[in-house]
Amino acid sequence: TFIGQHTGFNLGDSSAPPHGSATMRLNISVPEKPRTYRLELPEIYSAYRIYVNGELLAQMGDPDPERYRPLTGNSDVMFTASGNIELVIAISDYSHIYSGLVYPPSFGNAEAVRQLLSARLLIRSGVAVVALGLGLFYLTLGLLLRKRDGIGKPALLYGFICFCFLGYTCYPVVKTVMHSGLWWYTLENFCYIAMLALTMQVTGKLCGYRGKTTYIFPAFGALMTACTLFSSVIATGGAALQQAWSNLIGFYFIVCALYLTAMAIYGFWCGGVQSSVMLCGVLIFDTALVMDRLLPDYEPILTGWFAEWAGLALVLCTGVLIAQDILQKYRQHRAMAGNMESMRRLMDTQQAYYPLVREQAEQARAARHDLRHHLGLVRDYAAQGDLN
């Protein structure tokens, strides 16, 4: 429910400025017996004050337009109430693409809400730790084997993919642990776009395709990644600029889905056993994109959004492919190293026997010389008739 003066906001007018200030009010009926309640406060863009029954309980940044200071983060408040609860949130946003209360908060018994928030934080932290561990392992492996192009480069790329996945999935965890400005949002977008660009670059090579598109589509992804660095400029721009950026991001997701699907089908069609794993990951990614369009208002309770599930599927499937590729090339390197060692030993043996062979050749040459000399002498005696 919106009440009061709306500065800048003009609901239903897409040409109006996308920033301004507003007040949200909500009445909640609870039992008459006093109880302790907890209200989750997810990120509210980009500064707010919350009042419960007229009492100021929390503030993030400064929503006063004259002293506006953006600050976002995940928080919660506890209070004791009975009968009727009036929630009033004064919000201002002049610096973000989102505005106001975007994510629905949870409200209820203090202990139940605490358990919900703790379980959500634990799940997200676990995913972040796994991504961090994989990233560090493959990055270290890539640095140690950087002189081997067939092994070091894929390992490094996958390490960066894991760090990019970590960069946008750990966003809620970071915002729960510490409150900060809006630059984390730019980092989140940068990591997600970069992860898809790196995945496109790796997938084409893993699936055995060597056409020019293996360079064109990753280059488009690199360009989009660079554009995310200007998210702060887009956020403070007009509604038309923000809508154009949103449409461009949507187009980029569609391009990524089509390219990854084509590469996975190509590899599977060509008989690549590994490509079936990538095909499964890409199908999950495609399904997540479709569901994100079909259910735009979906909000996860414990786990992540569709984009996060899609990213997790791509990261895990790409990791399986790269691990198999690295193992196969490592075996080839070991086989080549074994062959080179055998050849080296054979050369050492030949070098050791060469003096003996040369000495025997000299003896054979001397024996042939003596034999020719004796045969010539016998022929001379035979020609003279002197056989005695």
PDB file of N, CA and C in Angstrom, residues 220-265:
ATOM      1  N   PHE A 220      31.492 -11.633 -27.812  1.00  0.00           N
ATOM      2  CA  PHE A 220      30.277 -10.908 -27.434  1.00  0.00           C
ATOM      3  C   PHE A 220      30.094 -10.940 -25.921  1.00  0.00           C
ATOM      4  N   GLY A 221      30.397 -12.092 -25.320  1.00  0.00           N
ATOM      5  CA  GLY A 221      30.313 -12.196 -23.864  1.00  0.00           C
ATOM      6  C   GLY A 221      31.312 -11.285 -23.175  1.00  0.00           C
ATOM      7  N   ALA A 222      32.519 -11.173 -23.735  1.00  0.00           N
ATOM      8  CA  ALA A 222      33.521 -10.274 -23.152  1.00  0.00           C
ATOM      9  C   ALA A 222      33.059  -8.819 -23.239  1.00  0.00           C
ATOM     10  N   LEU A 223      32.420  -8.458 -24.363  1.00  0.00           N
ATOM     11  CA  LEU A 223      31.901  -7.096 -24.515  1.00  0.00           C
ATOM     12  C   LEU A 223      30.806  -6.809 -23.490  1.00  0.00           C
ATOM     13  N   MET A 224      29.917  -7.776 -23.286  1.00  0.00           N
ATOM     14  CA  MET A 224      28.858  -7.603 -22.297  1.00  0.00           C
ATOM     15  C   MET A 224      29.439  -7.503 -20.887  1.00  0.00           C
ATOM     16  N   THR A 225      30.479  -8.282 -20.621  1.00  0.00           N
ATOM     17  CA  THR A 225      31.139  -8.221 -19.316  1.00  0.00           C
ATOM     18  C   THR A 225      31.710  -6.831 -19.067  1.00  0.00           C
ATOM     19  N   ALA A 226      32.317  -6.247 -20.099  1.00  0.00           N
ATOM     20  CA  ALA A 226      32.862  -4.895 -19.959  1.00  0.00           C
ATOM     21  C   ALA A 226      31.749  -3.871 -19.723  1.00  0.00           C
ATOM     22  N   CYS A 227      30.600  -4.097 -20.349  1.00  0.00           N
ATOM     23  CA  CYS A 227      29.485  -3.153 -20.188  1.00  0.00           C
ATOM     24  C   CYS A 227      28.949  -3.140 -18.760  1.00  0.00           C
ATOM     25  N   THR A 228      29.059  -4.257 -18.049  1.00  0.00           N
ATOM     26  CA  THR A 228      28.551  -4.301 -16.672  1.00  0.00           C
ATOM     27  C   THR A 228      29.315  -3.363 -15.748  1.00  0.00           C
ATOM     28  N   LEU A 229      30.529  -2.985 -16.133  1.00  0.00           N
ATOM     29  CA  LEU A 229      31.297  -2.058 -15.302  1.00  0.00           C
ATOM     30  C   LEU A 229      30.648  -0.675 -15.250  1.00  0.00           C
ATOM     31  N   PHE A 230      29.723  -0.430 -16.176  1.00  0.00           N
ATOM     32  CA  PHE A 230      29.028   0.854 -16.200  1.00  0.00           C
ATOM     33  C   PHE A 230      27.620   0.742 -15.620  1.00  0.00           C
ATOM     34  N   SER A 231      27.406  -0.268 -14.784  1.00  0.00           N
ATOM     35  CA  SER A 231      26.074  -0.461 -14.192  1.00  0.00           C
ATOM     36  C   SER A 231      25.661   0.722 -13.336  1.00  0.00           C
ATOM     37  N   SER A 232      26.621   1.326 -12.653  1.00  0.00           N
ATOM     38  CA  SER A 232      26.285   2.467 -11.805  1.00  0.00           C
ATOM     39  C   SER A 232      25.774   3.637 -12.633  1.00  0.00           C
ATOM     40  N   VAL A 233      26.340   3.819 -13.833  1.00  0.00           N
ATOM     41  CA  VAL A 233      25.877   4.893 -14.717  1.00  0.00           C
ATOM     42  C   VAL A 233      24.464   4.587 -15.211  1.00  0.00           C
ATOM     43  N   ILE A 234      24.227   3.323 -15.555  1.00  0.00           N
ATOM     44  CA  ILE A 234      22.900   2.919 -16.029  1.00  0.00           C
ATOM     45  C   ILE A 234      21.868   3.065 -14.923  1.00  0.00           C
ATOM     46  N   ALA A 235      22.272   2.733 -13.678  1.00  0.00           N
ATOM     47  CA  ALA A 235      21.336   2.791 -12.559  1.00  0.00           C
ATOM     48  C   ALA A 235      20.857   4.202 -12.291  1.00  0.00           C
ATOM     49  N   THR A 236      21.713   5.175 -12.488  1.00  0.00           N
ATOM     50  CA  THR A 236      21.321   6.560 -12.233  1.00  0.00           C
ATOM     51  C   THR A 236      20.697   7.232 -13.456  1.00  0.00           C
ATOM     52  N   GLY A 237      20.607   6.501 -14.568  1.00  0.00           N
ATOM     53  CA  GLY A 237      20.012   7.048 -15.788  1.00  0.00           C
ATOM     54  C   GLY A 237      18.501   6.986 -15.761  1.00  0.00           C
ATOM     55  N   GLY A 238      17.915   7.285 -16.888  1.00  0.00           N
ATOM     56  CA  GLY A 238      16.473   7.305 -16.988  1.00  0.00           C
ATOM     57  C   GLY A 238      15.881   5.922 -17.155  1.00  0.00           C
ATOM     58  N   ALA A 239      14.556   5.878 -17.158  1.00  0.00           N
ATOM     59  CA  ALA A 239      13.861   4.602 -17.275  1.00  0.00           C
ATOM     60  C   ALA A 239      14.119   3.948 -18.627  1.00  0.00           C
ATOM     61  N   ALA A 240      14.251   4.742 -19.685  1.00  0.00           N
ATOM     62  CA  ALA A 240      14.499   4.181 -21.018  1.00  0.00           C
ATOM     63  C   ALA A 240      15.844   3.473 -21.074  1.00  0.00           C
ATOM     64  N   LEU A 241      16.868   4.084 -20.455  1.00  0.00           N
ATOM     65  CA  LEU A 241      18.195   3.469 -20.435  1.00  0.00           C
ATOM     66  C   LEU A 241      18.180   2.171 -19.630  1.00  0.00           C
ATOM     67  N   GLN A 242      17.496   2.190 -18.500  1.00  0.00           N
ATOM     68  CA  GLN A 242      17.414   0.988 -17.673  1.00  0.00           C
ATOM     69  C   GLN A 242      16.663  -0.129 -18.393  1.00  0.00           C
ATOM     70  N   GLN A 243      15.609   0.226 -19.091  1.00  0.00           N
ATOM     71  CA  GLN A 243      14.846  -0.785 -19.833  1.00  0.00           C
ATOM     72  C   GLN A 243      15.669  -1.350 -20.978  1.00  0.00           C
ATOM     73  N   ALA A 244      16.431  -0.491 -21.661  1.00  0.00           N
ATOM     74  CA  ALA A 244      17.290  -0.960 -22.751  1.00  0.00           C
ATOM     75  C   ALA A 244      18.357  -1.910 -22.227  1.00  0.00           C
ATOM     76  N   TRP A 245      18.924  -1.592 -21.071  1.00  0.00           N
ATOM     77  CA  TRP A 245      19.933  -2.464 -20.473  1.00  0.00           C
ATOM     78  C   TRP A 245      19.312  -3.803 -20.069  1.00  0.00           C
ATOM     79  N   SER A 246      18.124  -3.760 -19.520  1.00  0.00           N
ATOM     80  CA  SER A 246      17.434  -4.989 -19.137  1.00  0.00           C
ATOM     81  C   SER A 246      17.154  -5.861 -20.360  1.00  0.00           C
ATOM     82  N   ASN A 247      16.722  -5.246 -21.454  1.00  0.00           N
ATOM     83  CA  ASN A 247      16.466  -5.994 -22.687  1.00  0.00           C
ATOM     84  C   ASN A 247      17.760  -6.590 -23.249  1.00  0.00           C
ATOM     85  N   LEU A 248      18.856  -5.847 -23.151  1.00  0.00           N
ATOM     86  CA  LEU A 248      20.138  -6.343 -23.646  1.00  0.00           C
ATOM     87  C   LEU A 248      20.608  -7.544 -22.831  1.00  0.00           C
ATOM     88  N   ILE A 249      20.426  -7.480 -21.520  1.00  0.00           N
ATOM     89  CA  ILE A 249      20.794  -8.615 -20.667  1.00  0.00           C
ATOM     90  C   ILE A 249      19.954  -9.840 -21.019  1.00  0.00           C
ATOM     91  N   GLY A 250      18.658  -9.632 -21.223  1.00  0.00           N
ATOM     92  CA  GLY A 250      17.795 -10.748 -21.615  1.00  0.00           C
ATOM     93  C   GLY A 250      18.209 -11.351 -22.941  1.00  0.00           C
ATOM     94  N   PHE A 251      18.565 -10.493 -23.901  1.00  0.00           N
ATOM     95  CA  PHE A 251      19.044 -10.974 -25.198  1.00  0.00           C
ATOM     96  C   PHE A 251      20.338 -11.765 -25.038  1.00  0.00           C
ATOM     97  N   TYR A 252      21.211 -11.304 -24.156  1.00  0.00           N
ATOM     98  CA  TYR A 252      22.481 -12.006 -23.916  1.00  0.00           C
ATOM     99  C   TYR A 252      22.229 -13.404 -23.352  1.00  0.00           C
ATOM    100  N   PHE A 253      21.289 -13.522 -22.435  1.00  0.00           N
ATOM    101  CA  PHE A 253      20.972 -14.833 -21.874  1.00  0.00           C
ATOM    102  C   PHE A 253      20.453 -15.780 -22.958  1.00  0.00           C
ATOM    103  N   ILE A 254      19.618 -15.253 -23.847  1.00  0.00           N
ATOM    104  CA  ILE A 254      19.087 -16.086 -24.931  1.00  0.00           C
ATOM    105  C   ILE A 254      20.215 -16.534 -25.863  1.00  0.00           C
ATOM    106  N   VAL A 255      21.129 -15.619 -26.193  1.00  0.00           N
ATOM    107  CA  VAL A 255      22.267 -15.968 -27.053  1.00  0.00           C
ATOM    108  C   VAL A 255      23.121 -17.046 -26.400  1.00  0.00           C
ATOM    109  N   CYS A 256      23.380 -16.899 -25.116  1.00  0.00           N
ATOM    110  CA  CYS A 256      24.172 -17.902 -24.392  1.00  0.00           C
ATOM    111  C   CYS A 256      23.481 -19.258 -24.426  1.00  0.00           C
ATOM    112  N   ALA A 257      22.177 -19.264 -24.176  1.00  0.00           N
ATOM    113  CA  ALA A 257      21.442 -20.524 -24.167  1.00  0.00           C
ATOM    114  C   ALA A 257      21.485 -21.198 -25.536  1.00  0.00           C
ATOM    115  N   LEU A 258      21.267 -20.425 -26.604  1.00  0.00           N
ATOM    116  CA  LEU A 258      21.279 -20.995 -27.950  1.00  0.00           C
ATOM    117  C   LEU A 258      22.669 -21.531 -28.309  1.00  0.00           C
ATOM    118  N   TYR A 259      23.702 -20.770 -27.990  1.00  0.00           N
ATOM    119  CA  TYR A 259      25.062 -21.204 -28.330  1.00  0.00           C
ATOM    120  C   TYR A 259      25.444 -22.468 -27.559  1.00  0.00           C
ATOM    121  N   LEU A 260      25.211 -22.462 -26.251  1.00  0.00           N
ATOM    122  CA  LEU A 260      25.569 -23.623 -25.438  1.00  0.00           C
ATOM    123  C   LEU A 260      24.775 -24.850 -25.872  1.00  0.00           C
ATOM    124  N   THR A 261      23.498 -24.666 -26.187  1.00  0.00           N
ATOM    125  CA  THR A 261      22.681 -25.788 -26.646  1.00  0.00           C
ATOM    126  C   THR A 261      23.205 -26.334 -27.970  1.00  0.00           C
ATOM    127  N   ALA A 262      23.533 -25.438 -28.913  1.00  0.00           N
ATOM    128  CA  ALA A 262      24.056 -25.872 -30.209  1.00  0.00           C
ATOM    129  C   ALA A 262      25.371 -26.630 -30.051  1.00  0.00           C
ATOM    130  N   MET A 263      26.259 -26.132 -29.189  1.00  0.00           N
ATOM    131  CA  MET A 263      27.549 -26.801 -28.992  1.00  0.00           C
ATOM    132  C   MET A 263      27.367 -28.170 -28.340  1.00  0.00           C
ATOM    133  N   ALA A 264      26.478 -28.250 -27.362  1.00  0.00           N
ATOM    134  CA  ALA A 264      26.251 -29.529 -26.688  1.00  0.00           C
ATOM    135  C   ALA A 264      25.638 -30.556 -27.639  1.00  0.00           C
ATOM    136  N   ILE A 265      24.675 -30.122 -28.458  1.00  0.00           N
ATOM    137  CA  ILE A 265      24.066 -31.037 -29.431  1.00  0.00           C
ATOM    138  C   ILE A 265      25.087 -31.459 -30.477  1.00  0.00           C
TER     139      ILE A 265
END
